[in-house]
Short mmCIF file of C-alpha atoms in Angstrom, two decimals:
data_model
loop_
_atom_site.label_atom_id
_atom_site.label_comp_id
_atom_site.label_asym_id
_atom_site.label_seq_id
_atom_site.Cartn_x
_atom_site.Cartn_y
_atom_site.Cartn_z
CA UNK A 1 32.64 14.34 24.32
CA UNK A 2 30.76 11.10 25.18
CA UNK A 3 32.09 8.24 24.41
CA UNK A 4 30.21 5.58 22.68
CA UNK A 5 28.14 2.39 24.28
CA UNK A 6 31.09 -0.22 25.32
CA UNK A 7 28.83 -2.75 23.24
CA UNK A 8 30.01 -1.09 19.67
CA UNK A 9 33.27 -0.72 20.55
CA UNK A 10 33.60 -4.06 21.30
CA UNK A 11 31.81 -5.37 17.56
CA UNK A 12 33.84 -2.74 15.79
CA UNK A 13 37.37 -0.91 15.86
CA UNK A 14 34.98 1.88 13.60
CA UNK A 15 33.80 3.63 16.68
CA UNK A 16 37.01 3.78 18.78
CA UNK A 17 38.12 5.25 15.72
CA UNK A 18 35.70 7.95 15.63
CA UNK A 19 35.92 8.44 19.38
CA UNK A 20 39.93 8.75 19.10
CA UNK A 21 39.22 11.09 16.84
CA UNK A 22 37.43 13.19 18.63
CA UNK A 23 40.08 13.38 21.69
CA UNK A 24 42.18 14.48 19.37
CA UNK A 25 40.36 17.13 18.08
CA UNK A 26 39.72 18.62 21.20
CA UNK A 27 43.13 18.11 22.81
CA UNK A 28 44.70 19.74 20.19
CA UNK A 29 42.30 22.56 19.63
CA UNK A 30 41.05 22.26 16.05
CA UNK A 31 37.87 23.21 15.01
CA UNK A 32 35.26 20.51 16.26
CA UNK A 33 32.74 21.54 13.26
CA UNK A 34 35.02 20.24 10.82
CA UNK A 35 34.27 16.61 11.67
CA UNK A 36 31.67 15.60 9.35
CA UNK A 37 30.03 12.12 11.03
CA UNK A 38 27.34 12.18 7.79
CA UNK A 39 24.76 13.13 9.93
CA UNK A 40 21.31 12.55 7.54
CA UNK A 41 20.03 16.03 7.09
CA UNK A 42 15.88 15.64 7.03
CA UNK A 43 14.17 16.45 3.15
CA UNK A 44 11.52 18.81 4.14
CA UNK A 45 8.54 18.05 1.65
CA UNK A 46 8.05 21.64 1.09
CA UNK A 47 11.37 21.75 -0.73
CA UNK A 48 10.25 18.47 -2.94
CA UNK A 49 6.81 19.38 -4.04
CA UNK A 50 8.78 22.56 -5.73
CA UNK A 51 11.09 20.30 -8.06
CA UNK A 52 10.33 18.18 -10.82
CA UNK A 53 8.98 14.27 -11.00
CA UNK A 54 12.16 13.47 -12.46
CA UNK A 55 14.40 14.78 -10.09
CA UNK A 56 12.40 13.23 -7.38
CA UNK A 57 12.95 9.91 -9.09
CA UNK A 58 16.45 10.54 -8.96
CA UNK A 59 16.30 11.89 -5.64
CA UNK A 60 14.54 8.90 -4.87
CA UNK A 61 16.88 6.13 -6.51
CA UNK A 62 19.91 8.02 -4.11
CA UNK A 63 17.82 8.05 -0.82
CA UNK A 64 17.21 4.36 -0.91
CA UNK A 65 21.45 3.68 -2.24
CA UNK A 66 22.01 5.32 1.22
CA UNK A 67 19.51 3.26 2.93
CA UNK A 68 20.88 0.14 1.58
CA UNK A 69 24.22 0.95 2.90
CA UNK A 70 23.40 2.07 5.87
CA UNK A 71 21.55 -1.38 6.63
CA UNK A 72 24.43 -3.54 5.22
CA UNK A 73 27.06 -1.06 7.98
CA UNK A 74 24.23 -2.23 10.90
CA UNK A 75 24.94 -5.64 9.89
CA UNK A 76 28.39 -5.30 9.79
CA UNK A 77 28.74 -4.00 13.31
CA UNK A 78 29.04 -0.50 11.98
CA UNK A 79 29.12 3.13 14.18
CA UNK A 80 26.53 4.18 16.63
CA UNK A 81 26.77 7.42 13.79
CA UNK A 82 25.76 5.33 10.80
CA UNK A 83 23.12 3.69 13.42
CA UNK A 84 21.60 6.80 14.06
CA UNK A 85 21.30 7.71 10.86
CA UNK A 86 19.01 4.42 9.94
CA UNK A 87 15.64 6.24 10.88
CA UNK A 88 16.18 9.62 9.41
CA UNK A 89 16.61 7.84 5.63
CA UNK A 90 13.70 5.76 6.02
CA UNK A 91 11.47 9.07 6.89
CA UNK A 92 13.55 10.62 4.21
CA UNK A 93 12.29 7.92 1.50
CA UNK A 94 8.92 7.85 2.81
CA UNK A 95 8.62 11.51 2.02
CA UNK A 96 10.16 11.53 -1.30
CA UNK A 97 7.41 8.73 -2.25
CA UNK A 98 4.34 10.46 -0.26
CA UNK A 99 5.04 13.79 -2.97
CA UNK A 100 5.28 11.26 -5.79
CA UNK A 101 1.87 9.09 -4.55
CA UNK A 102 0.30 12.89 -4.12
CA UNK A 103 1.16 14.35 -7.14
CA UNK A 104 0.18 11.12 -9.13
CA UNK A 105 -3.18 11.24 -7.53
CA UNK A 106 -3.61 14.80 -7.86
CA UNK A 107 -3.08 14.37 -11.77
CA UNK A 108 -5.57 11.20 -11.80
CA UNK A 109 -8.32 13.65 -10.38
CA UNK A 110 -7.97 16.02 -13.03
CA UNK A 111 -8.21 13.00 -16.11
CA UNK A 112 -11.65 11.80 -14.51
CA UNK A 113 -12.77 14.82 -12.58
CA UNK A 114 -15.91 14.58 -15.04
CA UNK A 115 -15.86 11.08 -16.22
CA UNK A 116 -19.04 9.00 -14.96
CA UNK A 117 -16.35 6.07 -13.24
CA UNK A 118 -13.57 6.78 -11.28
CA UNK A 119 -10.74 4.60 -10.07
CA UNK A 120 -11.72 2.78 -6.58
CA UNK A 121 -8.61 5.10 -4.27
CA UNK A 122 -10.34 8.48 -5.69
CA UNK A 123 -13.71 7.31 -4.70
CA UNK A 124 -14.53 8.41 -1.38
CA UNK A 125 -13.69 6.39 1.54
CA UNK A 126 -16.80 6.10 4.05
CA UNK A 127 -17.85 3.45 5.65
CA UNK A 128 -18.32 0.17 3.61
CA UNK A 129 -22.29 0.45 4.97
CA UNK A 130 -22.67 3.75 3.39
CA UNK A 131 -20.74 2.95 0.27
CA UNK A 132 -23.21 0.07 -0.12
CA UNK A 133 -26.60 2.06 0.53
CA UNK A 134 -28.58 3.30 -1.68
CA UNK A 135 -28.81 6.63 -2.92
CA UNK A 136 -31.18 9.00 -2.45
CA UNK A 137 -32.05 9.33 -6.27
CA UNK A 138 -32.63 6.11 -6.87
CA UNK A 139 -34.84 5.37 -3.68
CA UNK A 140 -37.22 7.86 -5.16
CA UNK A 141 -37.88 6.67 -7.99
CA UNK A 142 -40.81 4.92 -9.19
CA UNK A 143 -41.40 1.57 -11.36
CA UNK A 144 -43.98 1.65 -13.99
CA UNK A 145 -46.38 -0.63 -11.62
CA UNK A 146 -46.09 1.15 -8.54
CA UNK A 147 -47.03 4.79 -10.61
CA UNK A 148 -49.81 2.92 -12.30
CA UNK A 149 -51.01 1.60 -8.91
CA UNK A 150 -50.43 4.64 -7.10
CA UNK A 151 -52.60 6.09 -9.83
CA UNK A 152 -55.58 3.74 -10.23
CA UNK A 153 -55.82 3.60 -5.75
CA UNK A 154 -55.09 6.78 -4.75
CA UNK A 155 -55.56 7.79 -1.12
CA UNK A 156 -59.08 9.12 -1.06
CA UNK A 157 -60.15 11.51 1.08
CA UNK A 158 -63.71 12.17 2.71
CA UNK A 159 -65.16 14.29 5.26
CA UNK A 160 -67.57 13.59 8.50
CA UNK A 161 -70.06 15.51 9.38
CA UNK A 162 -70.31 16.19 13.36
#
């Protein structure tokens, strides 16, 4: 067993705790899997696109508790555990909100998949040069002058004799 970095056991009496813990565990031959240091298990998304939007709010509402208290144990001088755990509940929050953001979009393409407007983020992206150009319908089309001139002087066409 390692111990931990002499830097947190100096802020906090948390992690000699933990590492006293673990010598005693393995000194006395217990089962080492029955130490539970919270480790955050990672949400796979596949799991959270198959339950409902209200369960992921809930979901949701308990990943970012955790996060909170996570970040008020760094302040505090908590473990190197509860340090560790820090990035895996951001990515875990982050995730929960990506399904949310894609199912929410997913639903606002079906409302206006035939409406003449849609919202500016379902538009497509492209370059701001391209979204300003001009379209290819309207750059053939004709005013009422131009067809009437076009008419009137029309290219004329004669042939030479050699």
């Amino acid at each position: 067993i390692r111990r931990p970095p002499r830097s947190t056991l100096m802020r906090s009496s948390a992690a000699s705790d933990v590492y006293k813990r673990q010598v005693s565990t393995q000194s006395t031959g217990t089962n080492k899997n029955h130490l539970n240091f919270g480790i955050m298990v990672k949400i796979q998304a596949k799991t959270l696109r198959t339950k409902k939007s209200v369960d992921l709010r809930k979901e949701l509402h308990d990943a970012k508790t955790t996060l909170q208290e996570l970040r008020v144990a760094k302040v505090a001088g908590g473990s190197a555990s509860k340090l560790s755990e820090l990035k895996p509940a951001r990515r875990n929050v982050a995730r929960i909100l990506t399904v949310l953001n894609q199912r929410r979009k997913a639903t606002l393409r079906n409302v206006h998949k035939n409406s003449k407007f849609k919202p500016l983020d379902l538009r497509p992206k492209l370059t701001r040069r391209l979204r300003r150009a001009a379209r290819q319908s309207s750059l053939k089309k004709e005013t009422k002058r131009a067809g009437l001139k076009r008419k009137q002087f029309s290219l004329r066409l004669y042939a030479v004799k050699a």
